[in-house]
Short mmCIF file of C-alpha atoms and ligand atoms in Angstrom, two decimals:
data_model
loop_
_atom_site.label_atom_id
_atom_site.label_comp_id
_atom_site.label_asym_id
_atom_site.label_seq_id
_atom_site.Cartn_x
_atom_site.Cartn_y
_atom_site.Cartn_z
CA GLN A 1 0.15 -11.88 -22.09
CA ALA A 2 -3.21 -11.47 -21.07
CA LEU A 3 -3.01 -11.11 -17.53
CA ALA A 4 -0.29 -8.49 -18.12
CA SER A 5 -2.11 -6.45 -20.93
CA ALA A 6 -4.84 -6.38 -18.10
CA ARG A 7 -2.47 -4.83 -15.38
CA GLU A 8 -3.41 -0.94 -15.90
CA HIS A 9 -4.89 0.33 -12.55
CA ASP A 10 -7.66 2.33 -13.49
CA LYS A 11 -9.64 0.85 -16.28
CA PRO A 12 -12.91 2.06 -16.26
CA VAL A 13 -15.68 -0.01 -14.02
CA THR A 14 -17.83 -0.27 -17.03
CA GLN A 15 -15.47 -3.42 -18.43
CA ALA A 16 -17.28 -6.07 -17.70
CA ILE A 17 -16.33 -9.51 -16.56
CA GLU A 18 -17.28 -10.94 -20.55
CA VAL A 19 -14.50 -8.81 -22.15
CA LEU A 20 -12.09 -10.53 -20.19
CA PRO A 21 -9.85 -12.86 -22.36
CA ARG A 22 -10.57 -16.36 -21.44
CA ASP A 23 -7.49 -17.01 -19.06
CA ALA A 24 -8.19 -14.14 -16.94
CA MET A 25 -12.18 -15.27 -16.88
CA LYS A 26 -10.72 -18.84 -15.34
CA LEU A 27 -8.68 -16.62 -13.14
CA ALA A 28 -12.05 -14.69 -12.20
CA GLU A 29 -13.72 -17.68 -11.10
CA GLU A 30 -10.83 -19.22 -9.04
CA LEU A 31 -10.29 -16.31 -7.45
CA SER A 32 -14.57 -15.63 -6.31
CA VAL A 33 -13.77 -19.28 -4.66
CA ALA A 34 -10.58 -18.20 -3.12
CA ILE A 35 -11.43 -15.70 -1.32
CA ASP A 36 -14.39 -17.75 0.55
CA ARG A 37 -12.09 -20.99 0.79
CA GLY A 38 -9.62 -18.32 2.88
CA GLU A 39 -6.91 -18.94 0.07
CA LEU A 40 -5.69 -14.79 0.39
CA VAL A 41 -3.02 -13.61 2.90
CA LEU A 42 -1.86 -10.79 3.82
CA PHE A 43 1.74 -10.08 3.70
CA TYR A 44 3.04 -7.19 5.71
CA GLN A 45 6.02 -4.55 4.85
CA PRO A 46 6.75 -2.09 7.76
CA LYS A 47 7.37 1.38 7.04
CA VAL A 48 9.87 3.19 9.31
CA HIS A 49 10.11 6.41 10.41
CA ALA A 50 13.56 7.71 9.23
CA ARG A 51 14.38 10.12 12.16
CA ARG A 52 13.02 8.22 15.38
CA GLN A 53 14.03 5.19 13.41
CA GLU A 54 10.66 3.70 14.33
CA ILE A 55 8.23 1.46 12.90
CA THR A 56 4.89 3.23 13.41
CA SER A 57 3.33 1.88 10.64
CA ALA A 58 2.75 -1.58 8.07
CA GLU A 59 1.46 -1.60 4.43
CA ALA A 60 -0.67 -4.56 3.64
CA LEU A 61 0.29 -6.16 0.53
CA ILE A 62 -2.42 -9.35 -0.61
CA ARG A 63 -0.83 -12.61 -2.11
CA TRP A 64 -3.05 -15.50 -3.28
CA ARG A 65 -1.70 -18.92 -1.83
CA HIS A 66 -2.74 -20.48 -5.32
CA PRO A 67 -3.75 -24.59 -4.50
CA THR A 68 -1.62 -25.72 -7.41
CA ARG A 69 0.22 -22.39 -8.77
CA GLY A 70 1.70 -21.61 -5.71
CA LEU A 71 1.96 -17.85 -4.29
CA ILE A 72 0.56 -15.60 -7.02
CA LEU A 73 1.44 -11.69 -6.33
CA PRO A 74 -1.46 -9.23 -6.36
CA GLY A 75 0.25 -7.32 -10.10
CA ASP A 76 -1.46 -10.85 -11.36
CA PHE A 77 -4.92 -10.64 -10.13
CA ILE A 78 -6.20 -7.28 -8.74
CA PRO A 79 -6.56 -6.27 -12.51
CA VAL A 80 -8.87 -9.14 -12.80
CA ALA A 81 -10.72 -8.75 -9.56
CA GLU A 82 -11.33 -5.17 -10.48
CA GLN A 83 -12.38 -6.10 -14.34
CA ALA A 84 -14.41 -9.36 -12.94
CA GLN A 85 -15.97 -6.50 -10.15
CA LEU A 86 -14.55 -8.79 -7.60
CA ILE A 87 -12.04 -6.20 -5.78
CA HIS A 88 -15.50 -4.84 -3.83
CA ARG A 89 -15.73 -7.87 -1.82
CA LEU A 90 -12.01 -8.51 -2.19
CA THR A 91 -11.36 -5.08 -0.61
CA LEU A 92 -13.54 -5.68 2.12
CA TRP A 93 -12.30 -8.82 3.02
CA THR A 94 -8.78 -7.38 2.92
CA ILE A 95 -9.74 -4.53 5.23
CA GLU A 96 -11.37 -6.71 7.62
CA GLN A 97 -8.41 -9.11 8.28
CA ALA A 98 -6.14 -5.79 8.20
CA ILE A 99 -8.23 -4.99 11.07
CA VAL A 100 -7.85 -9.07 12.97
CA ASP A 101 -4.14 -8.73 12.30
CA ALA A 102 -4.04 -5.10 13.92
CA ALA A 103 -5.25 -6.49 17.00
CA THR A 104 -3.09 -9.75 16.89
CA LEU A 105 0.00 -6.87 16.39
CA ARG A 106 -1.47 -4.97 19.50
CA ASP A 107 -1.91 -7.98 21.44
CA HIS A 108 2.10 -9.29 20.86
CA GLY A 109 2.55 -5.39 22.00
CA HIS A 110 2.94 -3.83 18.63
CA ALA A 111 0.42 -1.10 18.21
CA LEU A 112 0.84 -0.03 14.43
CA ARG A 113 -1.39 1.42 12.19
CA LEU A 114 -1.93 -1.19 9.33
CA PHE A 115 -2.47 0.26 5.47
CA VAL A 116 -4.76 -1.01 3.12
CA ASN A 117 -4.24 -0.56 -0.73
CA ILE A 118 -7.78 0.60 -2.56
CA SER A 119 -8.46 0.68 -5.85
CA GLY A 120 -9.44 3.12 -7.95
CA GLN A 121 -12.71 2.12 -9.14
CA LEU A 122 -13.74 1.66 -5.31
CA LEU A 123 -13.56 5.48 -4.68
CA SER A 124 -17.16 6.25 -6.33
CA ASP A 125 -18.46 3.28 -4.91
CA ASP A 126 -21.11 4.32 -2.71
CA ALA A 127 -21.74 1.01 -1.15
CA PHE A 128 -18.06 -0.33 -0.07
CA VAL A 129 -17.45 3.23 1.29
CA ALA A 130 -20.01 2.55 3.65
CA GLY A 131 -19.40 -0.90 4.38
CA ALA A 132 -15.56 0.24 4.50
CA CYS A 133 -16.44 2.92 7.10
CA ARG A 134 -18.66 0.63 8.94
CA MET A 135 -16.06 -1.81 9.51
CA VAL A 136 -12.80 0.76 10.25
CA GLY A 137 -15.28 2.91 12.30
CA GLU A 138 -16.60 -0.37 14.56
CA SER A 139 -13.37 -1.80 15.08
CA ASP A 140 -10.61 -0.07 17.94
CA VAL A 141 -7.37 -0.23 15.85
CA GLU A 142 -5.73 1.94 13.50
CA ILE A 143 -6.38 1.80 9.80
CA GLY A 144 -4.98 3.60 6.64
CA PHE A 145 -5.76 3.59 2.97
CA GLU A 146 -3.02 3.67 0.47
CA VAL A 147 -5.03 5.17 -2.96
CA THR A 148 -3.49 6.38 -6.38
CA GLU A 149 -3.71 10.16 -7.11
CA THR A 150 -4.81 8.73 -10.93
CA SER A 151 -7.75 7.01 -9.21
CA VAL A 152 -8.56 10.43 -7.56
CA ILE A 153 -8.29 12.27 -10.95
CA ARG A 154 -11.02 9.91 -12.81
CA ASP A 155 -14.24 11.06 -10.99
CA PRO A 156 -12.39 13.50 -8.66
CA ALA A 157 -15.72 15.19 -6.69
CA SER A 158 -17.17 11.08 -5.68
CA ALA A 159 -13.31 10.34 -4.70
CA ILE A 160 -12.66 13.55 -2.92
CA ALA A 161 -15.77 13.44 -0.69
CA ASN A 162 -15.04 9.88 -0.08
CA LEU A 163 -11.60 9.77 1.14
CA GLN A 164 -13.19 12.67 3.55
CA ARG A 165 -15.66 10.34 4.60
CA PHE A 166 -12.53 8.12 5.69
CA ALA A 167 -10.38 10.88 6.93
CA ASP A 168 -13.50 12.23 9.29
CA ILE A 169 -13.55 8.41 11.25
CA GLY A 170 -10.03 8.49 11.36
CA ILE A 171 -8.53 6.70 8.54
CA ARG A 172 -5.02 7.79 7.37
CA VAL A 173 -5.30 8.87 3.45
CA SER A 174 -1.90 8.32 1.84
CA ILE A 175 -1.13 9.07 -2.02
CA ASP A 176 0.21 6.03 -3.09
CA ASP A 177 2.76 5.48 -6.51
CA TYR A 178 3.32 9.31 -6.47
CA GLY A 179 4.95 10.91 -9.53
CA ALA A 180 4.13 7.66 -11.68
CA GLY A 181 0.41 7.82 -13.23
CA LEU A 182 -1.45 11.41 -14.21
CA SER A 183 -0.59 14.05 -10.86
CA SER A 184 -2.31 17.00 -10.82
CA LEU A 185 -1.16 19.71 -8.25
CA ALA A 186 -4.57 21.37 -8.31
CA TYR A 187 -6.43 18.17 -7.27
CA LEU A 188 -3.27 17.08 -4.27
CA LYS A 189 -4.17 20.06 -2.88
CA GLN A 190 -7.58 19.39 -2.30
CA LEU A 191 -6.88 16.15 -1.01
CA PRO A 192 -7.80 15.49 2.74
CA ALA A 193 -4.75 12.91 2.70
CA ARG A 194 -1.69 13.00 5.79
CA GLU A 195 0.57 11.40 3.46
CA LEU A 196 2.31 11.13 0.29
CA LYS A 197 4.31 8.06 -1.21
CA ILE A 198 7.15 8.88 -3.71
CA ASP A 199 7.06 5.96 -6.53
CA LYS A 200 9.57 3.46 -6.35
CA LEU A 201 10.54 4.66 -9.90
CA PHE A 202 12.09 7.46 -8.65
CA VAL A 203 13.67 5.82 -5.52
CA THR A 204 15.36 2.35 -6.89
CA GLN A 205 17.93 4.06 -8.71
CA LEU A 206 18.02 7.17 -6.74
CA THR A 207 21.70 7.46 -6.17
CA SER A 208 22.98 6.29 -9.90
CA SER A 209 20.62 8.65 -11.51
CA ASN A 210 21.22 12.48 -11.92
CA ARG A 211 17.44 13.35 -11.89
CA ASP A 212 15.77 11.16 -9.50
CA PRO A 213 17.42 13.25 -6.66
CA LEU A 214 15.93 16.63 -7.60
CA ILE A 215 12.77 14.85 -8.25
CA VAL A 216 12.68 13.49 -5.00
CA ARG A 217 13.65 16.77 -2.99
CA SER A 218 11.47 18.56 -4.86
CA THR A 219 8.19 16.19 -4.18
CA ILE A 220 9.66 16.14 -0.19
CA ASP A 221 9.54 20.01 -0.21
CA LEU A 222 5.82 19.97 -1.71
CA ALA A 223 4.43 17.46 0.16
CA HIS A 224 5.70 19.33 3.67
CA ALA A 225 4.64 22.59 2.10
CA LEU A 226 1.16 20.56 1.85
CA ASP A 227 1.39 19.52 5.18
CA MET A 228 1.88 15.98 4.37
CA GLU A 229 4.37 13.27 5.64
CA VAL A 230 6.46 11.57 2.69
CA VAL A 231 7.00 7.83 2.58
CA ALA A 232 9.75 6.27 0.09
CA GLU A 233 9.04 3.00 -1.44
CA GLY A 234 11.39 0.83 -2.95
CA VAL A 235 14.31 1.26 -0.78
CA GLU A 236 16.91 -0.98 -1.60
CA THR A 237 20.24 0.35 -0.59
CA HIS A 238 21.99 2.46 2.49
CA ALA A 239 22.55 4.75 0.01
CA ALA A 240 19.44 5.34 -1.16
CA LEU A 241 18.63 5.73 2.92
CA ALA A 242 21.21 8.04 3.47
CA LEU A 243 20.55 10.41 0.80
CA LEU A 244 16.61 10.19 1.74
CA THR A 245 17.17 11.13 5.10
CA VAL A 246 19.29 13.81 4.52
CA MET A 247 16.90 15.30 2.30
CA GLY A 248 14.55 14.97 5.05
CA CYS A 249 11.83 11.91 3.73
CA ASP A 250 9.87 11.33 7.04
CA MET A 251 9.42 7.68 6.84
CA ILE A 252 11.13 4.51 4.66
CA GLN A 253 9.62 1.71 2.87
CA GLY A 254 11.68 -0.91 0.67
CA PHE A 255 13.70 -4.20 0.56
CA LEU A 256 16.45 -2.75 2.68
CA ILE A 257 14.26 -2.71 5.76
CA SER A 258 12.29 -5.97 5.21
CA ARG A 259 10.42 -7.77 2.42
CA PRO A 260 6.60 -8.14 2.72
CA ILE A 261 6.43 -11.19 4.90
CA ALA A 262 3.57 -13.02 6.33
CA LEU A 263 1.84 -11.58 9.60
CA ASP A 264 3.85 -14.41 11.75
CA ALA A 265 7.30 -13.74 10.39
CA PHE A 266 6.50 -10.36 10.81
CA ILE A 267 5.21 -10.29 14.23
CA ALA A 268 9.28 -11.90 15.08
CA PHE A 269 10.89 -9.14 12.85
CA MET A 270 8.83 -6.35 14.87
CA ARG A 271 10.07 -8.34 18.30
CA GLU A 272 13.86 -7.70 16.80
CA ASP A 273 13.22 -4.78 16.26
CA ARG A 274 12.63 -3.90 19.54
CA HIS A 275 15.47 -5.41 20.52
CA ARG A 276 18.10 -4.03 17.64
CA ARG A 277 16.26 -1.45 16.27
CA THR A 278 16.64 -3.04 12.63
CA PRO A 279 19.74 -4.57 11.24
CA GLU A 280 22.95 -2.53 11.27
CA VAL A 281 20.83 -0.72 8.14
CA THR A 282 19.34 1.66 10.28
CA ARG A 283 22.17 1.69 13.21
CA SER A 284 24.73 2.08 10.70
CA SER A 285 23.41 4.66 8.02
CA PHE A 286 21.08 6.84 9.65
CA ASN A 287 23.82 7.47 12.44
CA ARG A 288 26.14 8.46 10.53
P1 C2E B 1 2.15 -0.69 -4.27
O1 C2E B 1 0.94 -0.35 -3.34
O2 C2E B 1 2.68 0.87 -4.51
O3 C2E B 1 3.21 -1.72 -3.35
C1 C2E B 1 4.67 -1.30 -3.32
C2 C2E B 1 4.89 -2.96 -4.00
O4 C2E B 1 6.41 -2.44 -4.26
C3 C2E B 1 4.75 -4.04 -3.69
O5 C2E B 1 4.63 -5.32 -4.73
C4 C2E B 1 6.36 -4.53 -2.90
O6 C2E B 1 6.45 -5.67 -2.76
C5 C2E B 1 7.07 -3.68 -3.70
N1 C2E B 1 8.25 -3.43 -3.10
C6 C2E B 1 8.29 -2.63 -1.43
N2 C2E B 1 9.71 -2.95 -1.51
C7 C2E B 1 10.47 -2.56 -2.46
C8 C2E B 1 11.59 -2.61 -2.79
O7 C2E B 1 12.41 -1.93 -2.31
N3 C2E B 1 12.04 -2.68 -4.21
C9 C2E B 1 11.17 -3.14 -5.34
N4 C2E B 1 11.38 -3.35 -6.49
N5 C2E B 1 9.92 -3.13 -4.55
C10 C2E B 1 9.37 -3.01 -3.73
P2 C2E B 1 3.53 -6.14 -4.62
O8 C2E B 1 3.04 -6.77 -3.41
O9 C2E B 1 3.47 -7.63 -5.51
O10 C2E B 1 2.29 -5.38 -4.72
C11 C2E B 1 1.88 -4.87 -6.20
C12 C2E B 1 0.98 -3.82 -6.53
O11 C2E B 1 -0.57 -4.13 -6.18
C13 C2E B 1 0.65 -2.96 -4.99
O12 C2E B 1 1.61 -1.64 -4.93
C14 C2E B 1 -0.89 -2.44 -5.25
O13 C2E B 1 -0.85 -1.76 -6.46
C15 C2E B 1 -1.65 -3.68 -5.37
N6 C2E B 1 -2.24 -4.71 -4.19
C16 C2E B 1 -1.36 -5.29 -3.32
N7 C2E B 1 -2.04 -5.89 -2.55
C17 C2E B 1 -3.23 -5.00 -2.29
C18 C2E B 1 -4.81 -5.04 -2.18
O14 C2E B 1 -4.57 -5.61 -1.20
N8 C2E B 1 -6.00 -4.62 -2.90
C19 C2E B 1 -5.44 -3.86 -3.93
N9 C2E B 1 -6.47 -3.45 -4.53
N10 C2E B 1 -3.94 -3.82 -4.80
C20 C2E B 1 -3.28 -4.79 -3.63
MG1 MG B 2 0.84 0.89 -1.21
MG1 MG B 3 3.22 2.31 -3.96
MG1 MG B 4 2.39 0.40 -7.40
#
C-alpha cells in the first residue's frame, strides 16, 4: 500500500511532493484543505503518575474527521503531511489547538500539561521553531513536545540547539518511542529532555516475554541515572501495570487507563477520575 510505504517517520525533508504516489498526492491536497476547514481534531490520552496515582499530563494524538472516509488515524496521513511539506502548518495548528484545549481543561479545574508530537524534520526548521516558541511563550498553559530520538540523530547539532530553545521557555521535552529506532547513548546524554517514553514494542508483551522485562528495567534505570522521568506507553494489562510500578517506572500510558478520546470525553474522564482515581485499574493494582 502506497501510504504504508510512505510511513517511515524520518524521511528526509528533500522528498518533495512530486515523488508522492498518486493516492498520497490526492490525500495531501485534501489534507491541505482539511486544515483550513477544521476537519482535524486532537484526541487526548492521559499519562498517570504510577506512585501518586495522579493524572498530571496527557498526550494530544491527532485524527482527521474526513467527510466521506470517517476518522483517519495519524499513521495514514502524518507521513504524507511530512513529505508534502504540510507538516509545518499542521503542527502549528496542533500546538495552537493544544493551547486552547489546555485552557479549557484548566477552566474545568484540570490544570494538565498537554504534549504535542513533533515530527523530526521540524527540529531543523528554524521558522517552525520560532513560531512554536512564540505560540507557547505567549500562552499561559503548560505544554510538552514529544520527539523521537531518531529525529535527533538526523541533524544532531540543530536538533539539540532547538530542543534547548524549547526547554528554555518551559516546554517539557519527551523522547518518544525510545528503543524502537536509532538510539545513541551519546546523544541521549546531551538532550535537554526531562522525560523518556519506552516504546510500546517493549511494553505490550511485557509479562509474556523473557527479555522485555530486562530491557524495560535497564531502560528505567538508565533514564533515572540521566535524571529523566520514565513513561511506559502501551500499557494494556493490570499485570504490566503492576510490574512497571515495581520496576520504578514513573508514568503509565495505555489503553488500560484510557484510549485516546475527544476533548469532551476527556473532560468527563477527568471528572470521573477525580472522584474515583481511575477504574478498579489503579485502585486494585496500585495497592497490591
Ligand atoms: P506515538 O506518539 O508513539 O503515540 C502512541 C500511539 O500508540 C498512539 O497511536 C496511541 O493511540 C497508541 N496507543 C496508546 N496506548 C496504547 C496501548 O495501550 N496499546 C496500543 N497497542 N497502542 C496504544 P496513534 O494515535 O494512532 O498515533 C500514532 C503515531 O502518530 C504517534 O505515535 C505519533 O508518532 C503520530 N502522531 C499522532 N499525532 C500526531 C501529531 O499531532 N503530529 C505528529 N507529527 N505526529 C502525530
Ligand atoms: Mg507520542
Ligand atoms: Mg510513542
Ligand atoms: Mg510511535
